[in-house]
Coordinates of C-alpha atoms in Angstrom, one line a residue:
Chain D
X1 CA -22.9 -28.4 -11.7
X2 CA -23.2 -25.5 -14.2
X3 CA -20.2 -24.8 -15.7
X4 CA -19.8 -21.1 -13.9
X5 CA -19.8 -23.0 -10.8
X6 CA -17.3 -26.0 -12.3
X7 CA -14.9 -23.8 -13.7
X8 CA -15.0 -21.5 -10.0
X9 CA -14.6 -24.8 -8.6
X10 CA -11.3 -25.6 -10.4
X11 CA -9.9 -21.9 -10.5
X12 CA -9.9 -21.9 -6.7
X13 CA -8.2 -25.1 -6.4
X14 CA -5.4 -24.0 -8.9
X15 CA -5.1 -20.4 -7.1
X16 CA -4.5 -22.7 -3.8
X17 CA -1.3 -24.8 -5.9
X18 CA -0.1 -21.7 -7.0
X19 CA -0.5 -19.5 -4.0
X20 CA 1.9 -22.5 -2.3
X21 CA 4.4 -22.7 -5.0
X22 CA 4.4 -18.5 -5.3
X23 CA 5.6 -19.2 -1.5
X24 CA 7.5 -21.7 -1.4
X25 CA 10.1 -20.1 -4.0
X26 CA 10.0 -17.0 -1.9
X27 CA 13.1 -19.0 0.2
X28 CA 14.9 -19.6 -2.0
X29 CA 16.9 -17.1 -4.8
X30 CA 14.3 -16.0 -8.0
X31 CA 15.4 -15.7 -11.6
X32 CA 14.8 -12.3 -12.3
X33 CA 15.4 -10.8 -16.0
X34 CA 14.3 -7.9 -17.4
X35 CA 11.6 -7.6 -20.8
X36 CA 10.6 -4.5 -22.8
X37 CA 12.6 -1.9 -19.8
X38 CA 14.7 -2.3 -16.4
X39 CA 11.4 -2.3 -14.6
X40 CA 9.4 -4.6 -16.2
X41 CA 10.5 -7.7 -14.9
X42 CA 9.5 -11.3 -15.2
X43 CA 10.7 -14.5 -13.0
X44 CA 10.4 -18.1 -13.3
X45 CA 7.9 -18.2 -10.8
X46 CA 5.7 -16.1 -13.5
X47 CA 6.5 -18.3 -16.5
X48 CA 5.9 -21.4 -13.8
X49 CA 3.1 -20.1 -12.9
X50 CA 1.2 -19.0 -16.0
X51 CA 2.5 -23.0 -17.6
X52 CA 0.5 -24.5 -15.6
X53 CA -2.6 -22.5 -15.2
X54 CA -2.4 -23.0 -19.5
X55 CA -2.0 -26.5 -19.0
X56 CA -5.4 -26.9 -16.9
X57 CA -7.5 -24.5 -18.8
X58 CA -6.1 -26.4 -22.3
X59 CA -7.4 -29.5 -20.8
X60 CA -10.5 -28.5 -18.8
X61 CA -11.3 -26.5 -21.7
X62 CA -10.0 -27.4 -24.9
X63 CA -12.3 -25.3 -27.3
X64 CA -11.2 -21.5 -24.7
X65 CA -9.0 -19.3 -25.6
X66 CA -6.5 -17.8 -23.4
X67 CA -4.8 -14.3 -23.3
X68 CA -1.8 -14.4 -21.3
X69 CA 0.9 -12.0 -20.0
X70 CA 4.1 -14.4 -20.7
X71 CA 3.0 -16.2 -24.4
X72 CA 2.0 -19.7 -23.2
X73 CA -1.4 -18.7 -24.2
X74 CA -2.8 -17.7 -27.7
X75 CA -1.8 -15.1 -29.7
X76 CA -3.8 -11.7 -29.4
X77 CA -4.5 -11.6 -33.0
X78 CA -6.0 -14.9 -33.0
X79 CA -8.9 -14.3 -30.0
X80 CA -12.4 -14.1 -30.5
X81 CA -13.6 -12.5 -27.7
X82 CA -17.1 -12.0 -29.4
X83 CA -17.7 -15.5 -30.1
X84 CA -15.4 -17.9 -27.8
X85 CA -15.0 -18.4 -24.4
X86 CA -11.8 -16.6 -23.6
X87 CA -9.7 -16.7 -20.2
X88 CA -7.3 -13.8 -19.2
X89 CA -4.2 -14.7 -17.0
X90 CA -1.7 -12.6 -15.5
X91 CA 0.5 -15.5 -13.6
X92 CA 1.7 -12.3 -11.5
X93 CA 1.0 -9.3 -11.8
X94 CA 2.9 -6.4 -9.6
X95 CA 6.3 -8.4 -10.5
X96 CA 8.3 -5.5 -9.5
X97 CA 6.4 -6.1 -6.1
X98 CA 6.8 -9.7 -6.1
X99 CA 10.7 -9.4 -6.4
X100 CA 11.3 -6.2 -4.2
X101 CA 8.5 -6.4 -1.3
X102 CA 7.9 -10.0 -1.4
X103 CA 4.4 -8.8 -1.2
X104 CA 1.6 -6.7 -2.5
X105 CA 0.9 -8.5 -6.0
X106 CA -1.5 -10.8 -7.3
X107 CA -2.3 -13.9 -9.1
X108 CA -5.4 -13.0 -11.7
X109 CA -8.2 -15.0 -14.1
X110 CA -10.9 -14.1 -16.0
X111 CA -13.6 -15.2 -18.1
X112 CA -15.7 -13.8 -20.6
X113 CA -17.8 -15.7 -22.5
X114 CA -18.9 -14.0 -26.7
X115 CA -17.5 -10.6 -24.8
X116 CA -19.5 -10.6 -21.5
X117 CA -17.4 -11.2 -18.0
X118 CA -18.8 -13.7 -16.4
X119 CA -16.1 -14.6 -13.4
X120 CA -13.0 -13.0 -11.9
X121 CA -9.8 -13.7 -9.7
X122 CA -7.6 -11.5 -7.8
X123 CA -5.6 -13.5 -5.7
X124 CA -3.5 -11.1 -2.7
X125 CA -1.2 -14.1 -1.8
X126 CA 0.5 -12.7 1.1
X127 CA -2.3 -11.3 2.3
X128 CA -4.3 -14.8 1.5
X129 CA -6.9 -12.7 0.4
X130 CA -9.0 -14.1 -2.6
X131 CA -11.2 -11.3 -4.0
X132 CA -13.9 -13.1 -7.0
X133 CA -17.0 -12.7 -8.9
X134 CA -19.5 -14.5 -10.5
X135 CA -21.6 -12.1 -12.8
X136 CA -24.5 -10.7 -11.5
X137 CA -24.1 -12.3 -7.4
X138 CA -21.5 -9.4 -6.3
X139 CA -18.1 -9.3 -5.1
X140 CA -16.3 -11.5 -2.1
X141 CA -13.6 -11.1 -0.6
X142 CA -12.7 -14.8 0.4
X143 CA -16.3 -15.8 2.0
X144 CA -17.1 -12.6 3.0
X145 CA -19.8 -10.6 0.6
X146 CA -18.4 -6.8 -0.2
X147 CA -21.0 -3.8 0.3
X148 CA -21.9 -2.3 -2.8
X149 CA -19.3 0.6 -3.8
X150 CA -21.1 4.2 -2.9
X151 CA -21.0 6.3 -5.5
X152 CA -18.2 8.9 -3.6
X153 CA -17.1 12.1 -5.5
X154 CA -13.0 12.7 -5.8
X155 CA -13.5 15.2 -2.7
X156 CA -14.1 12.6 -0.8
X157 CA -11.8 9.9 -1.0
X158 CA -8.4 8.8 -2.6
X159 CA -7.3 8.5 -5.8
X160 CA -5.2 5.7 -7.1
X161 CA -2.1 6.2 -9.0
X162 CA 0.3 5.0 -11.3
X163 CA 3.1 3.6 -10.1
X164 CA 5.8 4.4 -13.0
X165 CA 7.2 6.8 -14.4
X166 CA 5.6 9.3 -16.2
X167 CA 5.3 12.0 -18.8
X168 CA 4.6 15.6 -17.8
X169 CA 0.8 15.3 -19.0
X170 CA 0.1 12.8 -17.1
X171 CA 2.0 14.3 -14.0
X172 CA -0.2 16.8 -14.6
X173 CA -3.1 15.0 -14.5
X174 CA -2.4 13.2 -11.4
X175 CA -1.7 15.7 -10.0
X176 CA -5.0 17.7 -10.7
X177 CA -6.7 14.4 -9.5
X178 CA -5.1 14.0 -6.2
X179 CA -5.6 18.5 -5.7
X180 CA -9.4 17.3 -6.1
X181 CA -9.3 14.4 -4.1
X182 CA -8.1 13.9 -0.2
X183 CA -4.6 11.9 -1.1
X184 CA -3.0 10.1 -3.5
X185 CA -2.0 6.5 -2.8
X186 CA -0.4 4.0 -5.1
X187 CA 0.3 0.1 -4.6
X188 CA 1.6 -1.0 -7.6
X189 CA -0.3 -4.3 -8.9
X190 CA -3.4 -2.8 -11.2
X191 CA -5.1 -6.5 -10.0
X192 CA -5.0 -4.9 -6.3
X193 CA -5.8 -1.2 -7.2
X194 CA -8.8 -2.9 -8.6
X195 CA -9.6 -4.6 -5.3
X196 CA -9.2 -1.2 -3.4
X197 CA -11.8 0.6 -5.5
X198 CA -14.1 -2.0 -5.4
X199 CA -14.2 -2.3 -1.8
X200 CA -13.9 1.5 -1.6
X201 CA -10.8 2.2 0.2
X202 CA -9.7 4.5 -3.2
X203 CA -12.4 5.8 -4.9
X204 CA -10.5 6.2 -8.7
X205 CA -7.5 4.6 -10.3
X206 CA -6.0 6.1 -13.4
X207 CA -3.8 3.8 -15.6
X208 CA -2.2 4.9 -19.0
X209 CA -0.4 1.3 -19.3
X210 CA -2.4 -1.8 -18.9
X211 CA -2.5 -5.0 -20.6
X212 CA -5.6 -6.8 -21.4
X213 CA -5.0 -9.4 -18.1
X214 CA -4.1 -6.5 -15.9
X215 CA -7.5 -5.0 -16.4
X216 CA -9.8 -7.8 -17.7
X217 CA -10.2 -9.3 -13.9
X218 CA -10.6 -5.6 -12.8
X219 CA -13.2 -4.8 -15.0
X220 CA -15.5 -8.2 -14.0
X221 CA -14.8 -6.9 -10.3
X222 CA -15.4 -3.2 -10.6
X223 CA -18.8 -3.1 -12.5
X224 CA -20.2 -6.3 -10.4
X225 CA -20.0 -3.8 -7.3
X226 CA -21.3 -0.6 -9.1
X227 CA -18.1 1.1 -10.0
X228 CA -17.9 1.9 -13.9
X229 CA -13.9 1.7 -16.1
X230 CA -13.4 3.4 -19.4
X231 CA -11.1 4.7 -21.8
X232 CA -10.2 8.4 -21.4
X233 CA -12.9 10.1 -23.4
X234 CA -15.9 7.6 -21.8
X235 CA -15.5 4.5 -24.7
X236 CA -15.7 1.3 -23.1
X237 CA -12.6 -0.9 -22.8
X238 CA -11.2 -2.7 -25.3
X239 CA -9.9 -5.8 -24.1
X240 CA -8.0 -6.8 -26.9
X241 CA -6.7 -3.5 -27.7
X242 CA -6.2 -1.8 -24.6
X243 CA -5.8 2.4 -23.8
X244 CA -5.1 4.9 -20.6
X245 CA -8.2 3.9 -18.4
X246 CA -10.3 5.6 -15.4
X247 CA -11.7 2.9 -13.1
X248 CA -13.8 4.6 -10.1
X249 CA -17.0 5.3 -8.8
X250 CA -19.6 6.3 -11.4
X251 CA -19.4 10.0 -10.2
X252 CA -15.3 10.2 -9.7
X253 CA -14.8 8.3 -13.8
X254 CA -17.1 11.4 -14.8
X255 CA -14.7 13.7 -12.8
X256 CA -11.7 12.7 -14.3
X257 CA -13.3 12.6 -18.0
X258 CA -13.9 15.9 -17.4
X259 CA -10.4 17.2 -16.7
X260 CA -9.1 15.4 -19.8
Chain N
X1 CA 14.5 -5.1 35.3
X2 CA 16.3 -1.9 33.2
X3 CA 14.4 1.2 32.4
X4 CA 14.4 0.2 28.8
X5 CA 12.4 -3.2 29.5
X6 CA 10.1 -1.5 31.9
X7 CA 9.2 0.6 29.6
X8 CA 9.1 -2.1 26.2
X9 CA 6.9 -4.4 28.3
X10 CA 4.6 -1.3 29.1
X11 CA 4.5 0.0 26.1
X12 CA 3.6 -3.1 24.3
X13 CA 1.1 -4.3 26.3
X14 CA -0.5 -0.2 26.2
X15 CA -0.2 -1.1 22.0
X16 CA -2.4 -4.0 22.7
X17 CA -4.7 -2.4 24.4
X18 CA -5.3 0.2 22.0
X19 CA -5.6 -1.7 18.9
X20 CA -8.2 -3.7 20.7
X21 CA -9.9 -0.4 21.4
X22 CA -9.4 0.8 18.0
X23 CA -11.1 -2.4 16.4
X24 CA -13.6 -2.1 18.3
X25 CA -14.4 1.5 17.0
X26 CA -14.5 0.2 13.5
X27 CA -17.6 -1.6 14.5
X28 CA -19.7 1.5 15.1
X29 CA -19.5 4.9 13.2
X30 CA -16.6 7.0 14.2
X31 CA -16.9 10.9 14.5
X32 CA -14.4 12.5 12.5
X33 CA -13.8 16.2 12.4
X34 CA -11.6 18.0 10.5
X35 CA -8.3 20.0 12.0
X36 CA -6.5 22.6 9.6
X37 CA -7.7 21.7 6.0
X38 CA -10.1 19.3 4.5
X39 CA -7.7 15.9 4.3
X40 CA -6.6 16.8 8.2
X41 CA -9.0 14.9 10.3
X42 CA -8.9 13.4 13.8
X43 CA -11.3 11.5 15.2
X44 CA -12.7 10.3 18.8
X45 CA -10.4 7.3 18.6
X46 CA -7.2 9.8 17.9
X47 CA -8.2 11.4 20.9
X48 CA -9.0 8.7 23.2
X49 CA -6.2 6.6 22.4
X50 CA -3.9 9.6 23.0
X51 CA -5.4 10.8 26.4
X52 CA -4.9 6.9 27.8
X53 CA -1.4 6.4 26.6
X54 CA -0.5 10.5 28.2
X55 CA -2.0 9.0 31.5
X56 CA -0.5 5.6 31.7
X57 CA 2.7 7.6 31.1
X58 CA 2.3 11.1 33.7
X59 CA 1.6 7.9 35.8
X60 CA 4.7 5.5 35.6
X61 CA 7.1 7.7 34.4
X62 CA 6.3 11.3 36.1
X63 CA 9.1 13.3 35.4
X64 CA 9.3 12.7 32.1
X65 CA 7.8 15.0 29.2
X66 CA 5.3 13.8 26.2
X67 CA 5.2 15.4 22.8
X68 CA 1.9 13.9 21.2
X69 CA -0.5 14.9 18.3
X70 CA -4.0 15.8 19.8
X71 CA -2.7 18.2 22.5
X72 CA -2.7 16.1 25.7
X73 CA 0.6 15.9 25.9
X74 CA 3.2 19.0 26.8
X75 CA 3.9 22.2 24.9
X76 CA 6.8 21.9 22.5
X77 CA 8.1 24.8 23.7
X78 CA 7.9 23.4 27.2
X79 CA 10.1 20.6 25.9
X80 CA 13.8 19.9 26.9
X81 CA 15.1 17.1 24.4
X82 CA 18.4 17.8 25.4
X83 CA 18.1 17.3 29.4
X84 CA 15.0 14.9 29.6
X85 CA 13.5 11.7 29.0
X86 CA 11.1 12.6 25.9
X87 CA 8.3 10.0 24.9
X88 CA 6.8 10.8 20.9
X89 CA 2.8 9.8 20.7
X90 CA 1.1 9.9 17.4
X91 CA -2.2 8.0 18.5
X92 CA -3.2 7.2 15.1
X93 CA -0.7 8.1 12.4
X94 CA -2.8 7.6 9.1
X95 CA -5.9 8.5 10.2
X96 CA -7.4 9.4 6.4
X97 CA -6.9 5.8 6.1
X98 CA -8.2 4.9 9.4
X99 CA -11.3 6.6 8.2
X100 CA -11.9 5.8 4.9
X101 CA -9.8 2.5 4.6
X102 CA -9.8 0.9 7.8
X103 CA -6.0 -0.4 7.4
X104 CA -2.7 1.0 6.4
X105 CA -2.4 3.2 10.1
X106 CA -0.5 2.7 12.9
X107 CA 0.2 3.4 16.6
X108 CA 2.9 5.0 17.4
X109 CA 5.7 5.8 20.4
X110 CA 9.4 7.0 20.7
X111 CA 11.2 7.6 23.5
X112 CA 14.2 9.5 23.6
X113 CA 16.6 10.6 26.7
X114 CA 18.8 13.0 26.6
X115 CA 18.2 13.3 22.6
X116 CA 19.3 10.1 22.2
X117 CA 16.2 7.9 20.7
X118 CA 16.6 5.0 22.9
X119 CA 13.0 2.8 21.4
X120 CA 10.7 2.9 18.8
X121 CA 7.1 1.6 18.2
X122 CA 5.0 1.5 15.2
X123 CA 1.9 -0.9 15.1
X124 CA 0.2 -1.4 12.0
X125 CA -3.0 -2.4 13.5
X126 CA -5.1 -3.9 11.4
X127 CA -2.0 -6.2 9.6
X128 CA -0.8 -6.8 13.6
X129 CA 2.4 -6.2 12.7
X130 CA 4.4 -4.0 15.5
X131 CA 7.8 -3.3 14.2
X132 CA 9.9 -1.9 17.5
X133 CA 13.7 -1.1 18.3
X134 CA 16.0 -0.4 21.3
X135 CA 19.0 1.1 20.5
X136 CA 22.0 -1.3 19.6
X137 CA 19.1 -4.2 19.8
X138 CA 18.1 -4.3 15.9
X139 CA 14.5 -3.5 14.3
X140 CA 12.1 -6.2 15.1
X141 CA 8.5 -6.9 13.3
X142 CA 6.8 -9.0 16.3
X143 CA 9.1 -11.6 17.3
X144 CA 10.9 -11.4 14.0
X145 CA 14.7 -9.7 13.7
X146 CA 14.8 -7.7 10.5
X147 CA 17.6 -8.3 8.4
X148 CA 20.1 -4.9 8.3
X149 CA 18.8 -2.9 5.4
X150 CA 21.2 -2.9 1.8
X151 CA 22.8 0.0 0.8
X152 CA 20.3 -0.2 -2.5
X153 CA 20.6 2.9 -4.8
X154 CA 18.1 4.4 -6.0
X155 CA 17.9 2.7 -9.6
X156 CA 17.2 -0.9 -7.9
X157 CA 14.4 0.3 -5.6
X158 CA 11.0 1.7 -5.2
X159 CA 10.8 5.5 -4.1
X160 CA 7.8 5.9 -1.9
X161 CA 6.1 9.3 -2.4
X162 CA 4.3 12.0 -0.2
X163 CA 0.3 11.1 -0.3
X164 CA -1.3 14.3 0.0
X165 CA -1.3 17.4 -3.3
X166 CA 2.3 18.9 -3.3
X167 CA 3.3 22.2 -4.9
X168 CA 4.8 21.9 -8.7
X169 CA 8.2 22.4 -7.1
X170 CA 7.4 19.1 -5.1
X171 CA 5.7 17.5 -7.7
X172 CA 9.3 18.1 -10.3
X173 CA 11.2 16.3 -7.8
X174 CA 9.2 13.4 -7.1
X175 CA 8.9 13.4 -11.0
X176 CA 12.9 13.4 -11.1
X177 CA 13.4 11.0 -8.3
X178 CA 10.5 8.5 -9.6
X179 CA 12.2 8.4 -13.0
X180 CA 15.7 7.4 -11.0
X181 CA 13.8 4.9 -9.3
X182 CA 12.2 1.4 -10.5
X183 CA 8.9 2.9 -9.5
X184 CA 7.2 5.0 -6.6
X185 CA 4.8 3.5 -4.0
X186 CA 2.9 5.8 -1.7
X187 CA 0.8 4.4 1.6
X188 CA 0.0 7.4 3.4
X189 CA 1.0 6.7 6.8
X190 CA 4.8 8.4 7.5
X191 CA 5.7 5.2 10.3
X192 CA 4.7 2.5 7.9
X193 CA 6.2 4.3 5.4
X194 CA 9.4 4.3 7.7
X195 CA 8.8 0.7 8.5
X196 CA 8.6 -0.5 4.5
X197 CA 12.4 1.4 4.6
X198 CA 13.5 -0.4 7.4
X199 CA 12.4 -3.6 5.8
X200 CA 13.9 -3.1 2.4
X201 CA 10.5 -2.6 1.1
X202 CA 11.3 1.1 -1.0
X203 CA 14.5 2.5 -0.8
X204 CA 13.8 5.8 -0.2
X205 CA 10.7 8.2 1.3
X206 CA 10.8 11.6 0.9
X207 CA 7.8 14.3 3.0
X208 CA 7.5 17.5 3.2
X209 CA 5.0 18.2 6.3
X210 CA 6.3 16.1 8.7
X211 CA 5.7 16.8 12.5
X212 CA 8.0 15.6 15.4
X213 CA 5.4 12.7 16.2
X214 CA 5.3 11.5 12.3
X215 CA 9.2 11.3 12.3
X216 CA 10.7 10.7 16.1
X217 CA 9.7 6.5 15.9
X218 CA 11.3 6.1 11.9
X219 CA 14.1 7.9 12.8
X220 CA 15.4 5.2 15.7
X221 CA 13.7 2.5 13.5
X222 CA 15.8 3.9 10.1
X223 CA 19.2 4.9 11.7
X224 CA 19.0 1.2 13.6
X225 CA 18.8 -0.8 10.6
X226 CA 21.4 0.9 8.6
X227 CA 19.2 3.7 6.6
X228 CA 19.9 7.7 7.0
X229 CA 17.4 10.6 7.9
X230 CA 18.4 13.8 7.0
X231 CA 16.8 17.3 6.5
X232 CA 16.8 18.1 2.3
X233 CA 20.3 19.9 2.6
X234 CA 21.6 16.8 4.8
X235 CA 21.6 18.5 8.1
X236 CA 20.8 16.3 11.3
X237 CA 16.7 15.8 12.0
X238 CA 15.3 18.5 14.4
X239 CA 12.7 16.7 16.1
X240 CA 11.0 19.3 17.6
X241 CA 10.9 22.1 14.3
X242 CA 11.0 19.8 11.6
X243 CA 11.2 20.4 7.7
X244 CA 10.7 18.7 4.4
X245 CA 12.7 15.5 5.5
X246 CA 14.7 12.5 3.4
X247 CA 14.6 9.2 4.6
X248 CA 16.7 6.1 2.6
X249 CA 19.7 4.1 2.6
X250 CA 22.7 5.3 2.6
X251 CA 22.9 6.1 -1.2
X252 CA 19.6 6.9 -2.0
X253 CA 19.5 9.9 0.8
X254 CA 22.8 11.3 -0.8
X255 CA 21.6 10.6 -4.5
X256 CA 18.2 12.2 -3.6
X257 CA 20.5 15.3 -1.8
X258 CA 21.7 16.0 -5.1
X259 CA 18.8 16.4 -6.5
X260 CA 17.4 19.3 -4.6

């Protein structure tokens, strides 16, 4: 077994644990406290969550590294995305949605191996909807192979937006987005906005706060099914050091670089 | 068997009927035209779906009056909410995501006597969820009694926001009312919008081009779990000239009130 198709193997089975344990707390009461503001929340089912996925990886995979939303992981400044294999976890990501809707968030993993994304995770829980990649053999959704994204202009689909508050430049972009598109729509988990674009159901998301797991398994996802994500003026993304970033088709990213 | 439960056991097995039609579209291309501007589109299924629910009703229930989407129904100004027994079709409410997502639309029916909404329907398809009321009875999803919604303010919920471009007197408010909020969500259907209220979901949804078939199903669905619609100065819904409209729990409607 190559060890693409071991570590799949073993990501699957641990999205399964904690897909059950996500649910199982859902009857009873969550811890819920507040971090940097009074919407960005974390629970014990996050911390929970991202303990034991740490624990695995550490030893599966002594010599990875792993970037991590809650600090069981390694420290930022001490990755070597260039010349280590390096796993990014978000235990939950769309908290707010996990705590409020009881729905509508995800469980994500990636890996990149010297800097190149090799496999990706975006587990819908409620939804039981397991959306992965392997580099370079497309996109599933559970078994099922995804179509390759058309390359649809703003005009003619939706744009996905941002689902906090914002300044009134960015207001003002959105909003000059969604004039050009047909709607606006807005979900809340960055792991799941990913999903939508790269089955096309939006065909841009615009995000001017991610962390490196929010958009590590997005970017894996995205370009596997033709779909292109950068900073604002075109750079690539920088994982370690992420910046506002246009995910979309390759024709609606152009748009938006343009009206920036 | 009372009028009410003639007309629930109808009704749902109509609902079943048409979302068995309707997923059977999705396996063939739809034909899609567009009605007043270039995000207002109908399709063959809008229409179909609405000429078979206007003739199961004319049939079972002659003397009563239909307000629907697509024109199969009466004339509004034909209408006599105050003396009649008035049933509110939207065949597909969503349809920009029954076209270009495939999921997040619904099937919709009120019925109101007198002006009295006395049962509600929305169907979200594709999730088969059908969340329903009778009057006094509680909001059900399937077999499921919802829980009575929370009085949640504003600054412990999600505001869920119009989908389509608004004017930059629109746009402020959703600004202000975001910044109140933990966040804003937007789905672009108006009955699963009204549904994720009745649930607890957001705590708030706030449109401005509702017509009487978006609004006449959330209203029985809201009021009957404990949430408040109101026009933006707080006067009673008109369900047959509608205006920019408020729907939320108790607090949030009045906090959002002030706003304006």
């Amino acid at each position: 077994m190559s060890l693409i198709d071991k570590r799949d193997t073993l990501i699957k089975k641990w999205l399964k644990k904690a897909a059950a344990d996500i649910k199982e707390s859902l009857k009873s009461d969550l811890n819920v406290e507040t971090k940097t503001k009074r919407n960005d929340l974390v629970t014990n089912m996050d911390r929970q969550i991202e303990r034991d996925f740490v624990e695995q990886i550490q030893y599966h995979f002594p010599e990875d590294q792993i970037v991590s939303e809650e600090g069981y992981g390694d420290k930022i400044e001490d990755i070597h995305l260039e010349e280590n294999t390096v796993w990014f976890l978000d235990p939950i990501d769309g908290t707010l949605n996990f705590v409020l809707q009881e729905e509508n968030f995800a469980v994500m993993l990636a890996v990149y191996e010297k800097g190149i994304g090799q496999q990706a995770y975006v587990y819908d829980v409620m939804r039981d909807e397991l959306y992965w990649a392997i580099k370079g053999k497309g996109v599933y959704c559970n078994d099922q192979l995804l179509p390759k994204m058309s390359d649809t202009p703003l005009k003619d689909g939706l744009f996905a937006s941002n689902s906090m508050y914002l300044s009134d430049k960015q207001v003002n972009l959105n909003t000059e987005i969604t004039k050009q598109a047909m709607g606006v729509r807005t979900i809340g988990s960055a792991g799941i906005e990913a999903t939508e674009l790269a089955k096309g159901s939006v065909v841009a998301y615009v995000s001017y706060g991610l962390k490196p797991w929010d958009v590590a398994p997005g970017l894996i996802l995205i370009e596997e099914n033709g779909g292109v994500l950068t900073e604002f003026d075109g750079s690539p993304i920088d994982l370690l050091n992420t910046k506002p970033t246009i995910m979309g088709t390759p024709t609606a990213n152009e748009e938006i670089q343009k009206m920036i």
